[in-house]
Short mmCIF file of C-alpha atoms in Angstrom, two decimals:
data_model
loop_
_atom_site.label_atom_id
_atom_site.label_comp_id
_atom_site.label_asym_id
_atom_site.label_seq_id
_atom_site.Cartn_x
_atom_site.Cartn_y
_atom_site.Cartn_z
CA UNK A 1 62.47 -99.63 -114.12
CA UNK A 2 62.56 -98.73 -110.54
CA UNK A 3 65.70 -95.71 -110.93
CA UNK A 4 67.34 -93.73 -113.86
CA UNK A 5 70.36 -93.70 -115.32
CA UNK A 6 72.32 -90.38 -114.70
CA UNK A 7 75.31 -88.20 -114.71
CA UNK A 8 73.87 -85.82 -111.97
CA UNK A 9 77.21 -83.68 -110.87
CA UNK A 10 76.83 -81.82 -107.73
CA UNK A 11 79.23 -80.00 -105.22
CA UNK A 12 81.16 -81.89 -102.97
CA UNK A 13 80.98 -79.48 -100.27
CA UNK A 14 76.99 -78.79 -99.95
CA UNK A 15 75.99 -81.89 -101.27
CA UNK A 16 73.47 -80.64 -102.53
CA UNK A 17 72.09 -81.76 -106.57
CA UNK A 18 72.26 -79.13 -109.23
CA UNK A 19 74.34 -79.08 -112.68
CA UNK A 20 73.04 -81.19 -115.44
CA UNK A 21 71.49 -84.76 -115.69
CA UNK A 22 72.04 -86.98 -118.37
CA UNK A 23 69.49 -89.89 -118.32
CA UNK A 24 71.00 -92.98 -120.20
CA UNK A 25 74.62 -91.60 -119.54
CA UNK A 26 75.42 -94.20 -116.45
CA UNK A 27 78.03 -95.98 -118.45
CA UNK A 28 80.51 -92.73 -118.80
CA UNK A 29 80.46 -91.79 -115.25
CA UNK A 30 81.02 -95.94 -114.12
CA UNK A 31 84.19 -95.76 -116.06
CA UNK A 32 85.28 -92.66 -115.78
CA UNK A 33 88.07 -91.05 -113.24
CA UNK A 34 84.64 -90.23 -111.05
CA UNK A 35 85.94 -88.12 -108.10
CA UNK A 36 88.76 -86.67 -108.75
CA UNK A 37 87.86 -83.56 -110.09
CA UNK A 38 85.40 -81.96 -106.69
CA UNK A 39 82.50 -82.87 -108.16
CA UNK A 40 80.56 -86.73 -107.57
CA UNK A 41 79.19 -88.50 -110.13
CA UNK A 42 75.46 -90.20 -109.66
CA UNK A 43 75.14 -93.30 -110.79
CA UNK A 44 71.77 -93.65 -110.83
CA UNK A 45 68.86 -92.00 -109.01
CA UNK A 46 66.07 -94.26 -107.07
CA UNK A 47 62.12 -92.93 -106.58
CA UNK A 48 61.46 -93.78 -103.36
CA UNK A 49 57.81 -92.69 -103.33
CA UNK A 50 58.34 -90.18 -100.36
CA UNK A 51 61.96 -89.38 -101.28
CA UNK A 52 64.76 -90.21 -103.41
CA UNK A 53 68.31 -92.08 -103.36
CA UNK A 54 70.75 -91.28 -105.19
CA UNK A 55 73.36 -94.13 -106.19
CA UNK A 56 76.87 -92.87 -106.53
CA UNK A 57 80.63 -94.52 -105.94
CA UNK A 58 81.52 -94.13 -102.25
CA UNK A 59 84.69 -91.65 -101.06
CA UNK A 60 86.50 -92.03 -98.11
CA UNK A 61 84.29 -89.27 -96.34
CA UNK A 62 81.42 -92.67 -96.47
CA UNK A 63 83.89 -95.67 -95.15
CA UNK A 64 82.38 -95.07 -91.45
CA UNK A 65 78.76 -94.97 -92.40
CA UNK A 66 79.65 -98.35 -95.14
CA UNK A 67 80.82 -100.08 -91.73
CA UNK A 68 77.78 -99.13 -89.65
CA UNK A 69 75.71 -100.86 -92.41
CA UNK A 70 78.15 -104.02 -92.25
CA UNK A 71 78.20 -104.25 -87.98
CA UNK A 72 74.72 -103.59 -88.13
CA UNK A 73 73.59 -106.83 -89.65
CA UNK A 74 72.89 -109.88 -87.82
CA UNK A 75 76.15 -111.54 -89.27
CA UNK A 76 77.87 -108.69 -89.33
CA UNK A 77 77.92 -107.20 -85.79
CA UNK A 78 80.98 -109.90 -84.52
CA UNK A 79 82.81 -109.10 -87.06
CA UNK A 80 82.41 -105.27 -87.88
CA UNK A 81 82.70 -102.09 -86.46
CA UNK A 82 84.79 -99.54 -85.55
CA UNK A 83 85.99 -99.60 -81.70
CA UNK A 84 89.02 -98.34 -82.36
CA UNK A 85 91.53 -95.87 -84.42
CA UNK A 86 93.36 -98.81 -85.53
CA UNK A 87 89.97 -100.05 -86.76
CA UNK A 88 88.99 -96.97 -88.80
CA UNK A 89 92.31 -96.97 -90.56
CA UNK A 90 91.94 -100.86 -91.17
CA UNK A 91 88.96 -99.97 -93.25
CA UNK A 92 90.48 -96.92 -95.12
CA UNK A 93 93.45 -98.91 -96.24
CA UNK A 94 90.99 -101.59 -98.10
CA UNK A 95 88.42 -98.85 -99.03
CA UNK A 96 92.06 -97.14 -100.94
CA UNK A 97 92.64 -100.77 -102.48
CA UNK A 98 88.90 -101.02 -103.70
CA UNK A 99 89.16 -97.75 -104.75
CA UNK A 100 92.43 -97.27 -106.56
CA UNK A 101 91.60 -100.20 -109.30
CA UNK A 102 89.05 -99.79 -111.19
CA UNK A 103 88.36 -103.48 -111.29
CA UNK A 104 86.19 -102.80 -108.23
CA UNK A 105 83.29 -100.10 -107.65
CA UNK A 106 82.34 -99.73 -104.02
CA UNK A 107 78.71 -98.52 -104.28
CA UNK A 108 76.51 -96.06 -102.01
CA UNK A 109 72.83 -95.34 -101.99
CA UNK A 110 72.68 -92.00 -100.19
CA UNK A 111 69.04 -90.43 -98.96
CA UNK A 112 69.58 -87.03 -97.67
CA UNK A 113 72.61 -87.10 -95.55
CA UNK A 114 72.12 -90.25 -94.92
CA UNK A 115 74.08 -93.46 -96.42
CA UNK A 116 71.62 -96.15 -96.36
CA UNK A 117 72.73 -98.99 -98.80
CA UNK A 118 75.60 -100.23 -100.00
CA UNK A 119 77.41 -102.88 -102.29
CA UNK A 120 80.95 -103.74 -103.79
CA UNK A 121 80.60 -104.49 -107.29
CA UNK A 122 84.16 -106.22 -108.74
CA UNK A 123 84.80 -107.51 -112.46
CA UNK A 124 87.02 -110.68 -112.62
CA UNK A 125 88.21 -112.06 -115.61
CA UNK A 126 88.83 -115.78 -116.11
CA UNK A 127 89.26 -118.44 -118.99
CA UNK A 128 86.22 -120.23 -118.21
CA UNK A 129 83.03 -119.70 -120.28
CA UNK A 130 85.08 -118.99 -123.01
CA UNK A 131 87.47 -116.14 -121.48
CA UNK A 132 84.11 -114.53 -119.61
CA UNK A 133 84.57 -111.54 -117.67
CA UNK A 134 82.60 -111.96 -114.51
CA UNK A 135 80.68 -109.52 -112.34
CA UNK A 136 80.98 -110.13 -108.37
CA UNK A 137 78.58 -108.36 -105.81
CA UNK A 138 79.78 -108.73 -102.44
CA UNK A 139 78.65 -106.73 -99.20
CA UNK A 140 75.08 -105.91 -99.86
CA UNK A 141 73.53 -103.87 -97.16
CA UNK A 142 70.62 -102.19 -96.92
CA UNK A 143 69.70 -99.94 -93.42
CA UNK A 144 66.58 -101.23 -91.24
CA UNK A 145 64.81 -98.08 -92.27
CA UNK A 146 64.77 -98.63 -96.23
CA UNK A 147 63.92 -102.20 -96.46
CA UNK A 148 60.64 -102.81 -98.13
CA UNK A 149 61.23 -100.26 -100.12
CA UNK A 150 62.40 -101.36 -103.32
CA UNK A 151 65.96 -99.89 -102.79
CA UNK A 152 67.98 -103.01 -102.27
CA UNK A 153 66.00 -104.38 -105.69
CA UNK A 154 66.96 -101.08 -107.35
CA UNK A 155 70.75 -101.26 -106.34
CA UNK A 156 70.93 -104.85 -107.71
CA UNK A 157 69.58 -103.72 -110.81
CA UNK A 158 71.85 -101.14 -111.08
CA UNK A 159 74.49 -103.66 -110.46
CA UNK A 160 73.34 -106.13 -113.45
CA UNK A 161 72.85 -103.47 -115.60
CA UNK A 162 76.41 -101.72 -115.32
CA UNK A 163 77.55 -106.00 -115.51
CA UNK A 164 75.85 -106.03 -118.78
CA UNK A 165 77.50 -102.87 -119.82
CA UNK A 166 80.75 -103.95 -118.76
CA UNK A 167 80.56 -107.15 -121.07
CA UNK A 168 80.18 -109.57 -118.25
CA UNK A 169 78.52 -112.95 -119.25
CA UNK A 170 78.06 -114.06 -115.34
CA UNK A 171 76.95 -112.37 -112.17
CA UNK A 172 77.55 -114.34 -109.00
CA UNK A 173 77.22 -113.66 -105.23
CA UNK A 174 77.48 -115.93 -101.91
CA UNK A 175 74.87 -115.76 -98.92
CA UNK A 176 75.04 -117.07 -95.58
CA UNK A 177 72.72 -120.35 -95.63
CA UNK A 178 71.17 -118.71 -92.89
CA UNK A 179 69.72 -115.53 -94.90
CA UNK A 180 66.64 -116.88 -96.56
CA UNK A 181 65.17 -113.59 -97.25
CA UNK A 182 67.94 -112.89 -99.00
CA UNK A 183 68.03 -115.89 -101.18
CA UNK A 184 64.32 -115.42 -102.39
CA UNK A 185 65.28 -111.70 -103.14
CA UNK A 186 67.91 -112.76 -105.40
CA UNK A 187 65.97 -115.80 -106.79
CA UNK A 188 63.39 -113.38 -107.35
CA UNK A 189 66.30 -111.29 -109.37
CA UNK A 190 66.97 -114.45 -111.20
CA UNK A 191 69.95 -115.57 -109.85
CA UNK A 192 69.89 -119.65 -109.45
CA UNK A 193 71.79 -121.59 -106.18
CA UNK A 194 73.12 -123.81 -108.39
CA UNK A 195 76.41 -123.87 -106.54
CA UNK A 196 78.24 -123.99 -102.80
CA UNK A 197 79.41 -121.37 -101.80
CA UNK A 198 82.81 -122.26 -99.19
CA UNK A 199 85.01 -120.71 -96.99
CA UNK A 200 87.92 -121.02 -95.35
CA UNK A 201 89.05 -118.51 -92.70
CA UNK A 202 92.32 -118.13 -92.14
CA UNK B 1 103.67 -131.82 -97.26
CA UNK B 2 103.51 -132.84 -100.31
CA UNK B 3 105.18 -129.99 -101.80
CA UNK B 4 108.22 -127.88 -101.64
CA UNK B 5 108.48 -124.22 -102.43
CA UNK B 6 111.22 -123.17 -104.37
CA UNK B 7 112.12 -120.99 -106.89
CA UNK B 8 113.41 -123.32 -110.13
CA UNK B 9 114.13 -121.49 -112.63
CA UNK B 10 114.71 -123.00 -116.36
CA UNK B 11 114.90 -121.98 -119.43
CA UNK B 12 111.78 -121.34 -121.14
CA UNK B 13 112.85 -122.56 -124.76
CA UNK B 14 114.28 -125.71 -123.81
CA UNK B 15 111.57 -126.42 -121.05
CA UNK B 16 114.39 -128.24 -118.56
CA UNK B 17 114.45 -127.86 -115.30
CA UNK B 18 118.10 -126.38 -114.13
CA UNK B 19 120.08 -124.04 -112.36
CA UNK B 20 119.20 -122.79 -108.42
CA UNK B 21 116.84 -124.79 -106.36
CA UNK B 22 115.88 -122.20 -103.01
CA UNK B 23 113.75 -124.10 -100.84
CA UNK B 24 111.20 -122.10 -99.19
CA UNK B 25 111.53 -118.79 -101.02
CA UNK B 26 108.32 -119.11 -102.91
CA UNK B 27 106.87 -115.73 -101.82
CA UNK B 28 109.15 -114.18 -103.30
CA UNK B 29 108.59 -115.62 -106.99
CA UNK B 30 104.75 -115.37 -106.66
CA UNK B 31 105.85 -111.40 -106.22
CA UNK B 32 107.85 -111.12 -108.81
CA UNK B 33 107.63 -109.92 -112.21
CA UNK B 34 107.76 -113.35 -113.40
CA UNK B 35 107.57 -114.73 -117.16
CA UNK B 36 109.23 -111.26 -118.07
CA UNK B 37 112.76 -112.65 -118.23
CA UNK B 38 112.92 -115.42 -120.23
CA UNK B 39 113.21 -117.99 -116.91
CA UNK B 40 110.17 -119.31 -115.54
CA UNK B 41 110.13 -119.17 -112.15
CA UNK B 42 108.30 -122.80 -110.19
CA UNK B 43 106.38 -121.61 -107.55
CA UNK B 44 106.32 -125.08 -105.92
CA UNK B 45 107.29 -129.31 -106.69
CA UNK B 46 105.01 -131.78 -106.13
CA UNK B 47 105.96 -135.03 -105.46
CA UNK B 48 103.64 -137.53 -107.21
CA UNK B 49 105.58 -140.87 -106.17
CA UNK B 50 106.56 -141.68 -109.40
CA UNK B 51 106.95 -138.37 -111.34
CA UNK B 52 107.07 -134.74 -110.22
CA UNK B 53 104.88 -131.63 -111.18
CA UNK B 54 105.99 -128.38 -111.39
CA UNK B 55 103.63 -125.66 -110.21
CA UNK B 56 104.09 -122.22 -111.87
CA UNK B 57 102.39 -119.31 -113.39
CA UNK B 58 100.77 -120.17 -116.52
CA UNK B 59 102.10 -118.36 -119.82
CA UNK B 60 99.98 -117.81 -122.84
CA UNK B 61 101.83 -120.49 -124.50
CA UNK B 62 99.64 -123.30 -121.74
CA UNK B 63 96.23 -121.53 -122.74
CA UNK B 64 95.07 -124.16 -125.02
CA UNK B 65 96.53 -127.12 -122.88
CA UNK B 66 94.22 -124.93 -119.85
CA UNK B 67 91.09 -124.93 -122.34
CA UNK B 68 90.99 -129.00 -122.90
CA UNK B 69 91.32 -129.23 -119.13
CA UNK B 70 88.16 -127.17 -118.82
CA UNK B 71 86.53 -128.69 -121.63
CA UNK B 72 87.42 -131.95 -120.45
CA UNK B 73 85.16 -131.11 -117.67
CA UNK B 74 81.38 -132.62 -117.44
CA UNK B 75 79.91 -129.24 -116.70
CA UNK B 76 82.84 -127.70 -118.50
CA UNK B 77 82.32 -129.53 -121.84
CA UNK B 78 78.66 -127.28 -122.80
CA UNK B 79 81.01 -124.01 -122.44
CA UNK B 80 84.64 -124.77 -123.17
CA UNK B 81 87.30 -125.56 -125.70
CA UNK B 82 88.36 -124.01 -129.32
CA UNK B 83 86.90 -125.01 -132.35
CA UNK B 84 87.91 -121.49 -134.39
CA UNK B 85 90.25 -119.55 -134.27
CA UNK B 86 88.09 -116.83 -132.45
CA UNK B 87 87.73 -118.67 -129.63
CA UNK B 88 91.18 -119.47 -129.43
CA UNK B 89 91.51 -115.33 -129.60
CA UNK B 90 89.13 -114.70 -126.83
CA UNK B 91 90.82 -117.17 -124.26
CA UNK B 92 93.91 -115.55 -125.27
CA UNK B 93 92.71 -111.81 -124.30
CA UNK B 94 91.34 -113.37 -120.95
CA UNK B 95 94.44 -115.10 -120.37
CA UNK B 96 96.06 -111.30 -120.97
CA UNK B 97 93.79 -109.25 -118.91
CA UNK B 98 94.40 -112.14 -116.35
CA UNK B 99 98.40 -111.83 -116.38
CA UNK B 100 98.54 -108.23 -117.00
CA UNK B 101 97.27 -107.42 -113.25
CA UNK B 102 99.11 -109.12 -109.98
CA UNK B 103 95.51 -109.23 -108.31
CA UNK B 104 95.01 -112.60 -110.44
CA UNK B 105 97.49 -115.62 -110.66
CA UNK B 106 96.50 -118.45 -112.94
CA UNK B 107 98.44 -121.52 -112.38
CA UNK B 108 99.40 -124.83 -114.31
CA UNK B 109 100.49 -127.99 -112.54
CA UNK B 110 103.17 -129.37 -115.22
CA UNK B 111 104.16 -132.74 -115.54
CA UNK B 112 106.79 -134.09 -117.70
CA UNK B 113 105.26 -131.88 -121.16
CA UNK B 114 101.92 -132.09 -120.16
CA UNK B 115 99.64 -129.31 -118.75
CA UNK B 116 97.91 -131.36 -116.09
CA UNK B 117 96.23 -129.08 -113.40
CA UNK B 118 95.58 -125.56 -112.77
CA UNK B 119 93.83 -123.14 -111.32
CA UNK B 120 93.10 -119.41 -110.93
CA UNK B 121 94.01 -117.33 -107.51
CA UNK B 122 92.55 -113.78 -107.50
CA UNK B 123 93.34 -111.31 -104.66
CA UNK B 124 89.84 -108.87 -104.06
CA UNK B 125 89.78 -106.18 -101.27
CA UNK B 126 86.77 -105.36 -99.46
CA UNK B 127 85.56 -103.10 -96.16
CA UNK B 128 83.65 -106.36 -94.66
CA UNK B 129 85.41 -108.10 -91.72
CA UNK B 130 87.32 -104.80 -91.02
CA UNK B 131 88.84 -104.63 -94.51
CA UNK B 132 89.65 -107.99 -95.23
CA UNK B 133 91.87 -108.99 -98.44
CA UNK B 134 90.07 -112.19 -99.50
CA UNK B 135 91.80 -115.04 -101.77
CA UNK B 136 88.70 -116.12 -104.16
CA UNK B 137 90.07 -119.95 -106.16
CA UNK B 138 88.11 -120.52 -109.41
CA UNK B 139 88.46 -122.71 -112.11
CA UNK B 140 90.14 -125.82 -110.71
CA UNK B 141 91.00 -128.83 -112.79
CA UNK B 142 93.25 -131.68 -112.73
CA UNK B 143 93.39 -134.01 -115.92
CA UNK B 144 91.27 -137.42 -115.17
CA UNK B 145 95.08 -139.55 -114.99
CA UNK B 146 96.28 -136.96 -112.00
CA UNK B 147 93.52 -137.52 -110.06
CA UNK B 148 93.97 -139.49 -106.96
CA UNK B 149 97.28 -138.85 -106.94
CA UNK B 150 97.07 -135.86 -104.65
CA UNK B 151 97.96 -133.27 -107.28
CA UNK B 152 94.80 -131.46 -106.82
CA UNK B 153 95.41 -131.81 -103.05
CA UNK B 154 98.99 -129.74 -103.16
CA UNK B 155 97.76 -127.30 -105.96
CA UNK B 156 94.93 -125.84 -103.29
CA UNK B 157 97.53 -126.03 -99.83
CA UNK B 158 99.39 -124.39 -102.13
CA UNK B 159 96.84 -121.55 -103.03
CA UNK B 160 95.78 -121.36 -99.33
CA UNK B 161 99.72 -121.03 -98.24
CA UNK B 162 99.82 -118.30 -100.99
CA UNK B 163 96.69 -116.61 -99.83
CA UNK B 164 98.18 -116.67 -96.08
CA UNK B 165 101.52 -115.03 -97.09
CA UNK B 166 99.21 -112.26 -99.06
CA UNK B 167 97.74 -111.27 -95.59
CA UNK B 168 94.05 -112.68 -96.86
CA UNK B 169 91.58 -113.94 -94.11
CA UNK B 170 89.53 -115.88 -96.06
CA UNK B 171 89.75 -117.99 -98.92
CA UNK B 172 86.92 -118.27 -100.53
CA UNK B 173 85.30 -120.64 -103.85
CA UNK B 174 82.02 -122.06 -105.83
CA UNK B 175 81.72 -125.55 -106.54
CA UNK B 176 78.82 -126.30 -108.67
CA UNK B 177 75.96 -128.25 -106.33
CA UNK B 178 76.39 -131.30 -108.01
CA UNK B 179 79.91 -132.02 -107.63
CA UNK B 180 79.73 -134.20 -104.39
CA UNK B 181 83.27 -135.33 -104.64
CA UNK B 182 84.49 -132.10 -105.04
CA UNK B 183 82.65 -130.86 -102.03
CA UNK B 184 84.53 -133.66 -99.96
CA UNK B 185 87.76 -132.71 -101.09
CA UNK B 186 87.68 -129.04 -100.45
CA UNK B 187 85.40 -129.60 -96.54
CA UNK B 188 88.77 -132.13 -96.16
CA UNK B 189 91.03 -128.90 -96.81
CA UNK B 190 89.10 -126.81 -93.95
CA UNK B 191 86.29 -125.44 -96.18
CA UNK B 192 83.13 -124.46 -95.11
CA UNK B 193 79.79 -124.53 -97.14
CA UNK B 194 78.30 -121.86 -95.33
CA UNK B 195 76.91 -119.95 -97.98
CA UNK B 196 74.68 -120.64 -101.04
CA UNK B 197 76.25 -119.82 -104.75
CA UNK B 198 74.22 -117.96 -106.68
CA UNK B 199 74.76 -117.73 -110.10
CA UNK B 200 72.98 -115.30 -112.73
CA UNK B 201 73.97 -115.82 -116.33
CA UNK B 202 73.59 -112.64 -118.75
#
């Protein structure tokens, strides 16, 4: 197990750790009213040999580093990024919609000051597979700096563990056909291409 | 097109169809608090030459009529269909969690008594390409006698109209890798198979 479970509180306005952890205690902060109260709720903490991340849900205070992450990747850098006021406030209205239902959990790996990984972890239900609830990871990104590392493996885990928790009998994601790196890092996770993924932009 | 909007409304004991026909005003019903009245409220016709289908929301009422259709299913027939009463129970909490939050919209196709099409519509914000609202279809089906005739056809330009009215830029779905067929009929709608499906089962 590359992190640990936590409920590591700290203040909002240093930042910096303190309070009590709780190893094993990741499923009461997931689902509970994380934020609201000044202090931020760790979801999990990752040993990163020469330093640690800390996973935790992302505030507003994050939505411009989350959209760095997003422009900076290959696929990402025509379609995100914030050139504008208009564009900022474009992503604050979703990153309220994400964050007001708790059907979604917008995710941050945070090193330092920095913000260096991210994912959007949603829970769909459905009849199929006998009523299953579904987890849905969309928006992985992990910064340049921290790949190699072990971090992306360690926020997917995360991710498939809090799936598990949640009762979810599926985890799915889409890729680009064009990010084979990425494929054999979630093969390697032991998700299976078994199906298309398609869009339609509209 | 092969189908009109409209807001039908019947009555929901007697199952005919009756009363105002308003062409065109089917944003407003997929909006609505519908199914809380005692009407049920068509969110589109379909005209299939020699019959008609009704689109609308599905009540819990259509759940088992919605299970045959996925058990009915080749890939669908290993993980669908009621043979207890338990099963029955857990498609029915599904279908609630489903109907309970106006992020999801499952939909039947109805034809004369019969259940014969549906599919799920599910609303997800994200921050990626600057804070889209993407429309994610699962679950289609049409019953083996609709098929060909187009049903399936007017049930998706119907989804994708929806999605458009909802302010989503992307509509987005899975189709299992070896349903060739199905992969014509959605490229034929405009859909892309950009991205690999990955699928991990817990």
């Amino acid at each position: 197990m590359l992190y640990q479970h936590s409920i590591q509180t700290y203040d909002r306005t240093s930042g910096s750790a303190s309070c009590r952890v709780l190893p094993g205690a990741g499923r009461a902060v997931s689902r509970g009213p994380i934020g609201q109260t000044g202090a931020v709720a760790v979801l999990a903490t990752v040993d990163l040999g020469s330093s640690v991340a800390v996973l935790r849900r992302a505030e507003a205070r994050d939505v411009p580093a989350i959209v760095d992450l997003l422009a900076a990747d290959q696929l990402g850098a025509t379609r995100d990024g914030v050139r504008a006021a208009e564009d900022l406030a474009a992503y604050l209205r979703a990153f309220q919609a994400i964050d007001a239902d708790r059907a979604h959990l917008l995710v941050v790996a945070e090193a330092g000051a920095d913000i260096v990984a991210t994912l959007q972890l949603s829970f769909l239900p459905g009849l199929a597979r006998r009523g299953a609830l579904r987890a849905q990871i969309e928006a992985v990104r992990v910064h340049e700096d921290y790949r190699g590392r072990r971090l992306g493996e360690a926020l997917m885990t995360w991710a498939i563990d809090e799936a598990r928790r949640r009762g979810c009998a599926l985890v799915q994601l889409t890729s680009d056909k064009s990010r084979h790196a990425a494929h054999r890092f979630y093969t390697r996770l032991g998700f299976v291409a078994s199906h298309e993924g398609m869009k339609l932009s509209l």
